[in-house]
PDB file of C-alpha atoms in Angstrom:
ATOM      1  CA  UNK N  14      10.027  17.963  14.678  1.00  0.00           C
ATOM      2  CA  UNK N  15      10.101  15.030  15.888  1.00  0.00           C
ATOM      3  CA  UNK N  16       9.784  14.774  19.391  1.00  0.00           C
ATOM      4  CA  UNK N  17      11.670  12.358  21.684  1.00  0.00           C
ATOM      5  CA  UNK N  18      10.198  10.865  24.741  1.00  0.00           C
ATOM      6  CA  UNK N  19      12.075   9.169  27.754  1.00  0.00           C
ATOM      7  CA  UNK N  20      11.080   7.175  30.678  1.00  0.00           C
ATOM      8  CA  UNK N  21      11.698   7.318  33.759  1.00  0.00           C
ATOM      9  CA  UNK N  22      13.370  10.465  33.997  1.00  0.00           C
ATOM     10  CA  UNK N  23      14.969   8.802  37.127  1.00  0.00           C
ATOM     11  CA  UNK N  24      15.490   5.773  37.975  1.00  0.00           C
ATOM     12  CA  UNK N  25      17.941   4.309  41.299  1.00  0.00           C
ATOM     13  CA  UNK N  26      19.101   0.179  41.172  1.00  0.00           C
ATOM     14  CA  UNK N  27      21.658  -1.320  42.702  1.00  0.00           C
ATOM     15  CA  UNK N  28      25.093  -2.890  41.767  1.00  0.00           C
ATOM     16  CA  UNK N  29      24.197  -5.477  39.024  1.00  0.00           C
ATOM     17  CA  UNK N  30      20.732  -4.661  38.731  1.00  0.00           C
ATOM     18  CA  UNK N  31      19.770  -4.484  34.845  1.00  0.00           C
ATOM     19  CA  UNK N  32      18.564  -1.366  33.691  1.00  0.00           C
ATOM     20  CA  UNK N  33      16.497  -0.365  30.812  1.00  0.00           C
ATOM     21  CA  UNK N  34      15.540   3.035  29.509  1.00  0.00           C
ATOM     22  CA  UNK N  35      12.970   3.696  27.297  1.00  0.00           C
ATOM     23  CA  UNK N  36      13.326   6.276  24.467  1.00  0.00           C
ATOM     24  CA  UNK N  37      10.196   6.624  21.893  1.00  0.00           C
ATOM     25  CA  UNK N  38       9.785   8.582  18.821  1.00  0.00           C
ATOM     26  CA  UNK N  39       6.759  10.560  17.798  1.00  0.00           C
ATOM     27  CA  UNK N  40       6.875   9.055  14.297  1.00  0.00           C
ATOM     28  CA  UNK N  41       9.010   6.450  12.785  1.00  0.00           C
ATOM     29  CA  UNK N  42      12.445   7.000  13.263  1.00  0.00           C
ATOM     30  CA  UNK N  43      14.143   3.465  11.388  1.00  0.00           C
ATOM     31  CA  UNK N  44      16.981   2.794  13.580  1.00  0.00           C
ATOM     32  CA  UNK N  45      18.490   6.431  13.254  1.00  0.00           C
ATOM     33  CA  UNK N  46      19.105   6.506  17.110  1.00  0.00           C
ATOM     34  CA  UNK N  47      22.109   7.413  19.376  1.00  0.00           C
ATOM     35  CA  UNK N  48      22.324   7.060  23.064  1.00  0.00           C
ATOM     36  CA  UNK N  49      24.887   9.153  25.192  1.00  0.00           C
ATOM     37  CA  UNK N  50      25.677   9.105  28.568  1.00  0.00           C
ATOM     38  CA  UNK N  51      26.028  12.462  30.717  1.00  0.00           C
ATOM     39  CA  UNK N  52      27.915  12.908  33.885  1.00  0.00           C
ATOM     40  CA  UNK N  53      28.106  15.979  36.056  1.00  0.00           C
ATOM     41  CA  UNK N  54      30.390  18.522  34.920  1.00  0.00           C
ATOM     42  CA  UNK N  55      30.808  16.217  32.088  1.00  0.00           C
ATOM     43  CA  UNK N  56      30.099  16.172  27.614  1.00  0.00           C
ATOM     44  CA  UNK N  57      27.856  13.984  26.640  1.00  0.00           C
ATOM     45  CA  UNK N  58      29.631  10.766  25.632  1.00  0.00           C
ATOM     46  CA  UNK N  59      28.659   8.566  22.844  1.00  0.00           C
ATOM     47  CA  UNK N  60      27.589   4.680  23.366  1.00  0.00           C
ATOM     48  CA  UNK N  61      25.205   3.778  21.239  1.00  0.00           C
ATOM     49  CA  UNK N  62      24.537   4.732  17.381  1.00  0.00           C
ATOM     50  CA  UNK N  63      21.772   2.941  14.839  1.00  0.00           C
ATOM     51  CA  UNK N  64      20.186   2.112  17.897  1.00  0.00           C
ATOM     52  CA  UNK N  65      22.152  -1.364  18.635  1.00  0.00           C
ATOM     53  CA  UNK N  66      25.751  -0.529  17.321  1.00  0.00           C
ATOM     54  CA  UNK N  67      27.860  -0.212  20.317  1.00  0.00           C
ATOM     55  CA  UNK N  68      30.683   2.640  20.100  1.00  0.00           C
ATOM     56  CA  UNK N  69      33.734   1.664  20.401  1.00  0.00           C
ATOM     57  CA  UNK N  70      35.366   1.602  23.660  1.00  0.00           C
ATOM     58  CA  UNK N  71      32.062   1.521  25.384  1.00  0.00           C
ATOM     59  CA  UNK N  72      31.741  -1.918  28.093  1.00  0.00           C
ATOM     60  CA  UNK N  73      29.861  -4.000  26.606  1.00  0.00           C
ATOM     61  CA  UNK N  74      26.903  -4.410  29.261  1.00  0.00           C
ATOM     62  CA  UNK N  75      25.182  -1.278  27.640  1.00  0.00           C
ATOM     63  CA  UNK N  76      23.392  -2.045  24.295  1.00  0.00           C
ATOM     64  CA  UNK N  77      20.758  -0.895  22.098  1.00  0.00           C
ATOM     65  CA  UNK N  78      17.535  -2.389  20.459  1.00  0.00           C
ATOM     66  CA  UNK N  79      14.310  -0.774  18.976  1.00  0.00           C
ATOM     67  CA  UNK N  80      13.091   0.507  15.563  1.00  0.00           C
ATOM     68  CA  UNK N  81      10.555   2.834  14.486  1.00  0.00           C
ATOM     69  CA  UNK N  82       9.013   4.290  17.325  1.00  0.00           C
ATOM     70  CA  UNK N  83      10.333   2.338  20.160  1.00  0.00           C
ATOM     71  CA  UNK N  84      13.791   1.801  21.953  1.00  0.00           C
ATOM     72  CA  UNK N  85      15.284   0.773  24.784  1.00  0.00           C
ATOM     73  CA  UNK N  86      18.777   1.128  26.270  1.00  0.00           C
ATOM     74  CA  UNK N  87      19.980  -1.306  28.602  1.00  0.00           C
ATOM     75  CA  UNK N  88      22.335  -2.011  30.880  1.00  0.00           C
ATOM     76  CA  UNK N  89      23.037  -5.625  32.164  1.00  0.00           C
ATOM     77  CA  UNK N  90      24.911  -5.469  35.136  1.00  0.00           C
ATOM     78  CA  UNK N  91      24.571  -1.843  36.509  1.00  0.00           C
ATOM     79  CA  UNK N  92      28.302  -0.668  37.786  1.00  0.00           C
ATOM     80  CA  UNK N  93      28.860   2.397  39.801  1.00  0.00           C
ATOM     81  CA  UNK N  94      30.376   4.289  37.355  1.00  0.00           C
ATOM     82  CA  UNK N  95      27.330   4.075  35.533  1.00  0.00           C
ATOM     83  CA  UNK N  96      26.037   6.911  37.649  1.00  0.00           C
ATOM     84  CA  UNK N  97      24.966   9.590  34.773  1.00  0.00           C
ATOM     85  CA  UNK N  98      22.001  11.101  32.569  1.00  0.00           C
ATOM     86  CA  UNK N  99      21.356   9.023  29.635  1.00  0.00           C
ATOM     87  CA  UNK N 100      19.865  11.097  26.337  1.00  0.00           C
ATOM     88  CA  UNK N 101      18.652   9.359  23.093  1.00  0.00           C
ATOM     89  CA  UNK N 102      18.996  11.342  19.682  1.00  0.00           C
ATOM     90  CA  UNK N 103      17.395  11.140  16.767  1.00  0.00           C
ATOM     91  CA  UNK N 104      18.796  11.509  13.738  1.00  0.00           C
ATOM     92  CA  UNK N 105      16.309  10.727  10.879  1.00  0.00           C
ATOM     93  CA  UNK N 106      15.657  14.281  10.001  1.00  0.00           C
ATOM     94  CA  UNK N 107      16.162  17.731  10.587  1.00  0.00           C
ATOM     95  CA  UNK N 108      15.868  19.365  13.263  1.00  0.00           C
ATOM     96  CA  UNK N 109      18.231  16.698  15.216  1.00  0.00           C
ATOM     97  CA  UNK N 110      16.396  16.197  18.789  1.00  0.00           C
ATOM     98  CA  UNK N 111      16.717  14.925  21.905  1.00  0.00           C
ATOM     99  CA  UNK N 112      15.181  13.171  24.502  1.00  0.00           C
ATOM    100  CA  UNK N 113      14.617  14.474  27.902  1.00  0.00           C
ATOM    101  CA  UNK N 114      16.848  12.527  29.714  1.00  0.00           C
ATOM    102  CA  UNK N 115      17.338   9.650  32.212  1.00  0.00           C
ATOM    103  CA  UNK N 116      19.128  10.136  35.484  1.00  0.00           C
ATOM    104  CA  UNK N 117      20.279   6.738  37.004  1.00  0.00           C
ATOM    105  CA  UNK N 118      20.658   6.730  40.335  1.00  0.00           C
ATOM    106  CA  UNK N 119      23.172   3.932  42.344  1.00  0.00           C
ATOM    107  CA  UNK N 120      21.330   2.978  45.322  1.00  0.00           C
TER     108      UNK N 120
ATOM    109  CA  UNK E  23      44.217  11.868  18.190  1.00  0.00           C
ATOM    110  CA  UNK E  24      40.787  13.934  17.699  1.00  0.00           C
ATOM    111  CA  UNK E  25      40.606  16.663  20.156  1.00  0.00           C
ATOM    112  CA  UNK E  26      38.161  19.497  19.931  1.00  0.00           C
ATOM    113  CA  UNK E  27      38.813  22.488  22.148  1.00  0.00           C
ATOM    114  CA  UNK E  28      36.245  25.084  23.291  1.00  0.00           C
ATOM    115  CA  UNK E  29      36.994  28.743  24.534  1.00  0.00           C
ATOM    116  CA  UNK E  30      37.019  29.951  28.188  1.00  0.00           C
ATOM    117  CA  UNK E  31      33.849  30.217  30.326  1.00  0.00           C
ATOM    118  CA  UNK E  32      32.352  33.978  29.254  1.00  0.00           C
ATOM    119  CA  UNK E  33      30.031  36.100  31.869  1.00  0.00           C
ATOM    120  CA  UNK E  34      28.253  39.081  30.197  1.00  0.00           C
ATOM    121  CA  UNK E  35      25.871  41.591  30.285  1.00  0.00           C
ATOM    122  CA  UNK E  36      22.610  41.231  28.512  1.00  0.00           C
ATOM    123  CA  UNK E  37      22.612  43.463  25.137  1.00  0.00           C
ATOM    124  CA  UNK E  38      26.377  42.268  24.494  1.00  0.00           C
ATOM    125  CA  UNK E  39      27.650  40.419  21.799  1.00  0.00           C
ATOM    126  CA  UNK E  40      29.694  37.330  22.025  1.00  0.00           C
ATOM    127  CA  UNK E  41      31.696  34.674  20.109  1.00  0.00           C
ATOM    128  CA  UNK E  42      32.812  31.857  21.445  1.00  0.00           C
ATOM    129  CA  UNK E  43      35.138  29.202  19.784  1.00  0.00           C
ATOM    130  CA  UNK E  44      35.844  25.292  19.249  1.00  0.00           C
ATOM    131  CA  UNK E  45      39.158  24.635  17.343  1.00  0.00           C
ATOM    132  CA  UNK E  46      39.428  20.981  16.091  1.00  0.00           C
ATOM    133  CA  UNK E  47      42.656  18.872  16.022  1.00  0.00           C
ATOM    134  CA  UNK E  48      43.599  15.361  14.975  1.00  0.00           C
ATOM    135  CA  UNK E  49      41.189  14.808  11.540  1.00  0.00           C
ATOM    136  CA  UNK E  50      41.241  16.669   8.730  1.00  0.00           C
ATOM    137  CA  UNK E  51      38.686  19.710  10.167  1.00  0.00           C
ATOM    138  CA  UNK E  52      37.077  20.583   6.848  1.00  0.00           C
ATOM    139  CA  UNK E  53      35.621  17.181   6.250  1.00  0.00           C
ATOM    140  CA  UNK E  54      33.551  16.200   9.210  1.00  0.00           C
ATOM    141  CA  UNK E  55      30.104  18.822  10.324  1.00  0.00           C
ATOM    142  CA  UNK E  56      30.571  20.785  13.706  1.00  0.00           C
ATOM    143  CA  UNK E  57      27.417  20.592  15.559  1.00  0.00           C
ATOM    144  CA  UNK E  58      26.601  23.527  18.700  1.00  0.00           C
ATOM    145  CA  UNK E  59      24.492  21.970  20.949  1.00  0.00           C
ATOM    146  CA  UNK E  60      23.151  23.574  24.253  1.00  0.00           C
ATOM    147  CA  UNK E  61      22.341  22.687  27.647  1.00  0.00           C
ATOM    148  CA  UNK E  62      20.898  25.472  29.889  1.00  0.00           C
ATOM    149  CA  UNK E  63      21.166  24.440  34.041  1.00  0.00           C
ATOM    150  CA  UNK E  64      19.873  21.666  34.972  1.00  0.00           C
ATOM    151  CA  UNK E  65      18.310  20.815  31.592  1.00  0.00           C
ATOM    152  CA  UNK E  66      18.703  18.595  28.567  1.00  0.00           C
ATOM    153  CA  UNK E  67      20.495  18.777  25.324  1.00  0.00           C
ATOM    154  CA  UNK E  68      19.446  21.241  22.685  1.00  0.00           C
ATOM    155  CA  UNK E  69      20.584  20.914  18.894  1.00  0.00           C
ATOM    156  CA  UNK E  70      21.180  24.097  17.704  1.00  0.00           C
ATOM    157  CA  UNK E  71      22.589  23.920  14.478  1.00  0.00           C
ATOM    158  CA  UNK E  72      25.482  22.208  12.459  1.00  0.00           C
ATOM    159  CA  UNK E  73      28.272  23.037  10.070  1.00  0.00           C
ATOM    160  CA  UNK E  74      30.455  21.799   7.071  1.00  0.00           C
ATOM    161  CA  UNK E  75      33.804  23.764   7.318  1.00  0.00           C
ATOM    162  CA  UNK E  76      34.790  22.675   3.932  1.00  0.00           C
ATOM    163  CA  UNK E  77      32.282  24.735   2.493  1.00  0.00           C
ATOM    164  CA  UNK E  78      30.430  26.652   5.190  1.00  0.00           C
ATOM    165  CA  UNK E  79      27.128  24.717   4.771  1.00  0.00           C
ATOM    166  CA  UNK E  80      25.423  25.824   7.652  1.00  0.00           C
ATOM    167  CA  UNK E  81      21.618  24.452   8.998  1.00  0.00           C
ATOM    168  CA  UNK E  82      19.753  26.088  12.359  1.00  0.00           C
ATOM    169  CA  UNK E  83      17.118  24.627  14.569  1.00  0.00           C
ATOM    170  CA  UNK E  84      14.107  26.436  13.777  1.00  0.00           C
ATOM    171  CA  UNK E  85      14.312  27.687  17.616  1.00  0.00           C
ATOM    172  CA  UNK E  86      17.566  28.989  17.082  1.00  0.00           C
ATOM    173  CA  UNK E  87      17.563  30.406  13.408  1.00  0.00           C
ATOM    174  CA  UNK E  88      18.083  34.323  14.168  1.00  0.00           C
ATOM    175  CA  UNK E  89      18.925  34.391  17.595  1.00  0.00           C
ATOM    176  CA  UNK E  90      22.863  33.290  16.801  1.00  0.00           C
ATOM    177  CA  UNK E  91      25.413  32.561  13.846  1.00  0.00           C
ATOM    178  CA  UNK E  92      27.290  29.845  13.249  1.00  0.00           C
ATOM    179  CA  UNK E  93      30.720  30.225  11.497  1.00  0.00           C
ATOM    180  CA  UNK E  94      33.891  28.390  10.417  1.00  0.00           C
ATOM    181  CA  UNK E  95      37.470  29.468   9.738  1.00  0.00           C
ATOM    182  CA  UNK E  96      39.008  26.362   7.982  1.00  0.00           C
ATOM    183  CA  UNK E  97      42.395  28.264   7.840  1.00  0.00           C
ATOM    184  CA  UNK E  98      42.919  27.533  11.552  1.00  0.00           C
ATOM    185  CA  UNK E  99      40.640  24.785  11.969  1.00  0.00           C
ATOM    186  CA  UNK E 100      37.721  26.791  14.027  1.00  0.00           C
ATOM    187  CA  UNK E 101      34.061  26.909  14.313  1.00  0.00           C
ATOM    188  CA  UNK E 102      32.320  29.532  16.063  1.00  0.00           C
ATOM    189  CA  UNK E 103      28.906  30.318  17.880  1.00  0.00           C
ATOM    190  CA  UNK E 104      27.757  34.085  18.037  1.00  0.00           C
ATOM    191  CA  UNK E 105      25.125  35.970  19.185  1.00  0.00           C
ATOM    192  CA  UNK E 106      24.912  40.050  18.592  1.00  0.00           C
ATOM    193  CA  UNK E 107      22.664  40.834  21.813  1.00  0.00           C
ATOM    194  CA  UNK E 108      23.033  38.625  24.562  1.00  0.00           C
ATOM    195  CA  UNK E 109      19.920  37.866  26.539  1.00  0.00           C
ATOM    196  CA  UNK E 110      19.661  36.252  30.217  1.00  0.00           C
ATOM    197  CA  UNK E 111      17.996  33.252  28.803  1.00  0.00           C
ATOM    198  CA  UNK E 112      21.341  32.682  26.471  1.00  0.00           C
ATOM    199  CA  UNK E 113      22.853  31.565  30.091  1.00  0.00           C
ATOM    200  CA  UNK E 114      23.929  27.669  29.323  1.00  0.00           C
ATOM    201  CA  UNK E 115      26.656  25.243  28.608  1.00  0.00           C
ATOM    202  CA  UNK E 116      27.440  25.729  24.967  1.00  0.00           C
ATOM    203  CA  UNK E 117      29.156  22.249  23.416  1.00  0.00           C
ATOM    204  CA  UNK E 118      30.341  21.894  19.749  1.00  0.00           C
ATOM    205  CA  UNK E 119      30.752  18.026  18.961  1.00  0.00           C
ATOM    206  CA  UNK E 120      31.903  16.596  15.457  1.00  0.00           C
ATOM    207  CA  UNK E 121      29.483  14.492  13.608  1.00  0.00           C
ATOM    208  CA  UNK E 122      29.892  10.880  12.585  1.00  0.00           C
ATOM    209  CA  UNK E 123      31.697  10.720   9.061  1.00  0.00           C
ATOM    210  CA  UNK E 124      28.411   9.022   7.682  1.00  0.00           C
ATOM    211  CA  UNK E 125      25.577   9.808   9.778  1.00  0.00           C
ATOM    212  CA  UNK E 126      24.016  12.791  12.171  1.00  0.00           C
ATOM    213  CA  UNK E 127      25.334  11.631  15.282  1.00  0.00           C
ATOM    214  CA  UNK E 128      28.038  12.989  17.658  1.00  0.00           C
ATOM    215  CA  UNK E 129      31.216  10.811  17.865  1.00  0.00           C
ATOM    216  CA  UNK E 130      33.817  13.641  19.470  1.00  0.00           C
ATOM    217  CA  UNK E 131      32.479  16.499  21.934  1.00  0.00           C
ATOM    218  CA  UNK E 132      34.275  19.454  22.975  1.00  0.00           C
ATOM    219  CA  UNK E 133      34.466  19.984  26.571  1.00  0.00           C
ATOM    220  CA  UNK E 134      31.930  22.518  26.799  1.00  0.00           C
ATOM    221  CA  UNK E 135      31.874  26.703  26.932  1.00  0.00           C
ATOM    222  CA  UNK E 136      29.834  28.359  30.111  1.00  0.00           C
ATOM    223  CA  UNK E 137      28.012  31.437  29.146  1.00  0.00           C
ATOM    224  CA  UNK E 138      26.675  33.431  31.884  1.00  0.00           C
ATOM    225  CA  UNK E 139      24.571  36.939  31.061  1.00  0.00           C
ATOM    226  CA  UNK E 140      23.468  38.643  33.678  1.00  0.00           C
ATOM    227  CA  UNK E 141      23.353  42.590  34.511  1.00  0.00           C
TER     228      UNK E 141
END
């Protein structure tokens, strides 16, 4: 199985800050990576697919980059509404696997 | 509008059986894979398995193979996740989601079904 490791597990930042979350794969997954946002009590919501493609309707302050084993999700200017947990997911091979999540808190 | 509507919360005892559902609408149900994802209390997301309602082709995560059964009834646009004998460790939120047409990420999600198993 491909292991996905996210860091940090929690981060606290102020409105307007640039925030970066990292996701590392235990083996190369090319660009077969998605990012999701999950707010408390809600289902996950797709933000990014194929490592850097923005899902329709997602604000442009979200962006993704990377390939191979290292990926990042960046929020260019953090908003209060971005308080959530973020997960990466690889879809290079079965079983599909998710990272452990990064909880983003607003200071 | 694509929608996945899941069945309601369940409270069960260990050893009981259970089948939860996920009804798709607003798209051609038989043409898109449906996945089931577990989220234990306070924990992350786990991929359980996936089914193609068009022909019921099903794949399971090794972690869940033999523990659950995924099925679909295309006549009523509904996918199912079932257990024959629940354990307390099955307590979790379960989500269904629709896979994208050309890759294994998930564009649309159900609202989740909370399963609580306790004696």
